[in-house]
mmCIF file of C-alpha atoms in Angstrom:
data_model
loop_
_atom_site.group_PDB
_atom_site.id
_atom_site.type_symbol
_atom_site.label_atom_id
_atom_site.label_comp_id
_atom_site.label_asym_id
_atom_site.label_seq_id
_atom_site.Cartn_x
_atom_site.Cartn_y
_atom_site.Cartn_z
ATOM 1 C CA UNK A 1 12.340 17.979 36.448
ATOM 2 C CA UNK A 2 9.471 17.153 35.951
ATOM 3 C CA UNK A 3 8.455 19.148 33.554
ATOM 4 C CA UNK A 4 11.141 18.146 31.143
ATOM 5 C CA UNK A 5 10.513 14.506 31.740
ATOM 6 C CA UNK A 6 6.604 15.371 30.474
ATOM 7 C CA UNK A 7 7.240 17.796 27.705
ATOM 8 C CA UNK A 8 10.248 14.668 26.255
ATOM 9 C CA UNK A 9 7.111 12.327 27.153
ATOM 10 C CA UNK A 10 4.390 14.360 25.599
ATOM 11 C CA UNK A 11 6.103 14.918 22.186
ATOM 12 C CA UNK A 12 7.373 10.950 22.916
ATOM 13 C CA UNK A 13 4.259 10.544 22.618
ATOM 14 C CA UNK A 14 2.539 12.888 20.026
ATOM 15 C CA UNK A 15 5.423 11.109 17.258
ATOM 16 C CA UNK A 16 3.886 8.129 17.577
ATOM 17 C CA UNK A 17 4.462 5.585 13.762
ATOM 18 C CA UNK A 18 0.924 3.596 12.736
ATOM 19 C CA UNK A 19 1.915 0.545 11.580
ATOM 20 C CA UNK A 20 5.261 -0.118 9.811
ATOM 21 C CA UNK A 21 5.652 -0.803 5.740
ATOM 22 C CA UNK A 22 5.568 -4.536 5.657
ATOM 23 C CA UNK A 23 1.842 -4.300 7.467
ATOM 24 C CA UNK A 24 0.213 -1.510 5.780
ATOM 25 C CA UNK A 25 1.573 -3.589 1.907
ATOM 26 C CA UNK A 26 0.525 -6.371 3.162
ATOM 27 C CA UNK A 27 -2.377 -5.925 3.829
ATOM 28 C CA UNK A 28 -3.287 -3.713 0.871
ATOM 29 C CA UNK A 29 -2.789 -7.331 -1.478
ATOM 30 C CA UNK A 30 -4.596 -9.246 0.879
ATOM 31 C CA UNK A 31 -7.463 -7.023 1.150
ATOM 32 C CA UNK A 32 -7.443 -7.031 -2.882
ATOM 33 C CA UNK A 33 -6.597 -10.473 -3.377
ATOM 34 C CA UNK A 34 -9.940 -10.910 -0.676
ATOM 35 C CA UNK A 35 -11.844 -7.992 -2.664
ATOM 36 C CA UNK A 36 -12.650 -6.400 0.077
ATOM 37 C CA UNK A 37 -12.158 -2.745 -1.826
ATOM 38 C CA UNK A 38 -13.405 -0.316 0.989
ATOM 39 C CA UNK A 39 -10.709 -1.178 3.350
ATOM 40 C CA UNK A 40 -7.645 -1.779 0.406
ATOM 41 C CA UNK A 41 -9.155 2.238 -0.295
ATOM 42 C CA UNK A 42 -8.405 2.958 3.633
ATOM 43 C CA UNK A 43 -4.639 2.413 2.970
ATOM 44 C CA UNK A 44 -3.820 4.633 0.128
ATOM 45 C CA UNK A 45 -2.685 7.968 1.019
ATOM 46 C CA UNK A 46 -4.489 11.008 1.360
ATOM 47 C CA UNK A 47 -3.398 12.941 -2.403
ATOM 48 C CA UNK A 48 -4.283 9.308 -4.371
ATOM 49 C CA UNK A 49 -8.114 9.783 -2.680
ATOM 50 C CA UNK A 50 -8.674 13.558 -3.689
ATOM 51 C CA UNK A 51 -8.187 11.682 -7.138
ATOM 52 C CA UNK A 52 -9.955 8.651 -7.094
ATOM 53 C CA UNK A 53 -13.463 7.787 -5.310
ATOM 54 C CA UNK A 54 -13.818 4.435 -3.565
ATOM 55 C CA UNK A 55 -16.167 3.412 -6.651
ATOM 56 C CA UNK A 56 -13.232 5.078 -8.974
ATOM 57 C CA UNK A 57 -11.091 2.684 -6.411
ATOM 58 C CA UNK A 58 -12.924 -0.427 -7.114
ATOM 59 C CA UNK A 59 -13.879 -0.636 -10.663
ATOM 60 C CA UNK A 60 -10.355 -0.350 -11.512
ATOM 61 C CA UNK A 61 -9.672 -2.994 -10.231
ATOM 62 C CA UNK A 62 -12.259 -4.912 -10.875
ATOM 63 C CA UNK A 63 -10.748 -4.032 -15.061
ATOM 64 C CA UNK A 64 -7.376 -5.476 -14.349
ATOM 65 C CA UNK A 65 -8.556 -8.646 -12.390
ATOM 66 C CA UNK A 66 -11.127 -8.848 -15.076
ATOM 67 C CA UNK A 67 -7.839 -8.921 -17.734
ATOM 68 C CA UNK A 68 -5.384 -11.094 -15.638
ATOM 69 C CA UNK A 69 -7.744 -12.891 -13.520
ATOM 70 C CA UNK A 70 -7.604 -12.552 -9.758
ATOM 71 C CA UNK A 71 -4.757 -13.019 -7.735
ATOM 72 C CA UNK A 72 -5.006 -15.387 -5.474
ATOM 73 C CA UNK A 73 -1.628 -15.066 -2.914
ATOM 74 C CA UNK A 74 0.889 -12.906 -3.210
ATOM 75 C CA UNK A 75 5.331 -12.481 -2.484
ATOM 76 C CA UNK A 76 7.102 -9.328 -1.336
ATOM 77 C CA UNK A 77 10.485 -9.315 -2.326
ATOM 78 C CA UNK A 78 12.010 -6.371 -2.839
ATOM 79 C CA UNK A 79 11.229 -3.192 -0.357
ATOM 80 C CA UNK A 80 13.999 -0.490 -0.609
ATOM 81 C CA UNK A 81 13.449 2.752 1.716
ATOM 82 C CA UNK A 82 14.083 6.211 -0.368
ATOM 83 C CA UNK A 83 13.873 8.702 2.357
ATOM 84 C CA UNK A 84 10.470 9.295 3.124
ATOM 85 C CA UNK A 85 9.019 7.333 0.463
ATOM 86 C CA UNK A 86 9.289 3.232 -0.426
ATOM 87 C CA UNK A 87 9.365 1.102 -3.037
ATOM 88 C CA UNK A 88 7.982 -2.024 -3.070
ATOM 89 C CA UNK A 89 8.205 -4.861 -5.741
ATOM 90 C CA UNK A 90 5.896 -8.148 -5.006
ATOM 91 C CA UNK A 91 4.600 -10.465 -7.694
ATOM 92 C CA UNK A 92 0.862 -11.840 -7.372
ATOM 93 C CA UNK A 93 -0.128 -15.701 -8.715
ATOM 94 C CA UNK A 94 -2.739 -16.968 -10.601
ATOM 95 C CA UNK A 95 -4.858 -20.184 -9.924
ATOM 96 C CA UNK A 96 -3.525 -21.344 -13.601
ATOM 97 C CA UNK A 97 0.916 -20.225 -12.703
ATOM 98 C CA UNK A 98 0.440 -16.547 -14.558
ATOM 99 C CA UNK A 99 1.714 -14.235 -12.330
ATOM 100 C CA UNK A 100 2.713 -10.296 -12.853
ATOM 101 C CA UNK A 101 5.818 -8.514 -11.392
ATOM 102 C CA UNK A 102 4.899 -5.013 -10.277
ATOM 103 C CA UNK A 103 6.435 -1.892 -8.178
ATOM 104 C CA UNK A 104 4.363 0.226 -6.009
ATOM 105 C CA UNK A 105 4.922 3.290 -3.960
ATOM 106 C CA UNK A 106 4.987 3.909 -0.665
ATOM 107 C CA UNK A 107 4.365 7.609 1.103
ATOM 108 C CA UNK A 108 4.339 8.324 5.043
ATOM 109 C CA UNK A 109 1.576 10.483 6.357
ATOM 110 C CA UNK A 110 1.232 12.489 9.569
ATOM 111 C CA UNK A 111 -1.963 11.348 10.429
ATOM 112 C CA UNK A 112 -3.196 13.476 13.829
ATOM 113 C CA UNK A 113 0.715 12.878 15.210
ATOM 114 C CA UNK A 114 0.662 9.743 13.920
ATOM 115 C CA UNK A 115 3.253 9.022 11.296
ATOM 116 C CA UNK A 116 1.522 6.162 8.517
ATOM 117 C CA UNK A 117 3.363 4.169 5.901
ATOM 118 C CA UNK A 118 0.410 4.359 3.177
ATOM 119 C CA UNK A 119 -0.338 3.393 -0.710
ATOM 120 C CA UNK A 120 0.249 5.317 -3.331
ATOM 121 C CA UNK A 121 -2.417 4.975 -6.006
ATOM 122 C CA UNK A 122 -1.255 4.407 -9.609
ATOM 123 C CA UNK A 123 1.824 3.783 -9.415
ATOM 124 C CA UNK A 124 2.180 0.645 -10.731
ATOM 125 C CA UNK A 125 3.875 -0.613 -13.280
ATOM 126 C CA UNK A 126 4.502 -4.591 -14.821
ATOM 127 C CA UNK A 127 8.175 -5.787 -14.789
ATOM 128 C CA UNK A 128 8.152 -8.668 -15.830
ATOM 129 C CA UNK A 129 4.781 -10.825 -17.212
ATOM 130 C CA UNK A 130 5.013 -14.235 -17.746
ATOM 131 C CA UNK A 131 2.824 -17.169 -18.770
ATOM 132 C CA UNK A 132 2.898 -20.632 -18.383
#
């Protein structure tokens, strides 16, 4: 009986879940807004990191922000689960009233027995663009 309890406890401990997707998205977007590219890079998935270095990641976002301006806030307005991935719809606001509506994907990764949600990099597309 005690052995079964230990087996069940071990199984439950080994299947821990990391931060919920909403928190991962919040941390990622806030890090980009603050220019903390190292933190944001740490939140993308392993496959994306195989294709983009931290330096290239930084350069990508610096180029995007030079075109759009630097976002000062964001709003996540929909998260849709699709199996082991999620689609996140969000809006970035800029200081002059401009905004960009974008979509990004999250994927579920297993890291040392912990299920973690991570951002898929280069999966952004503009949904709506409005400038005042």
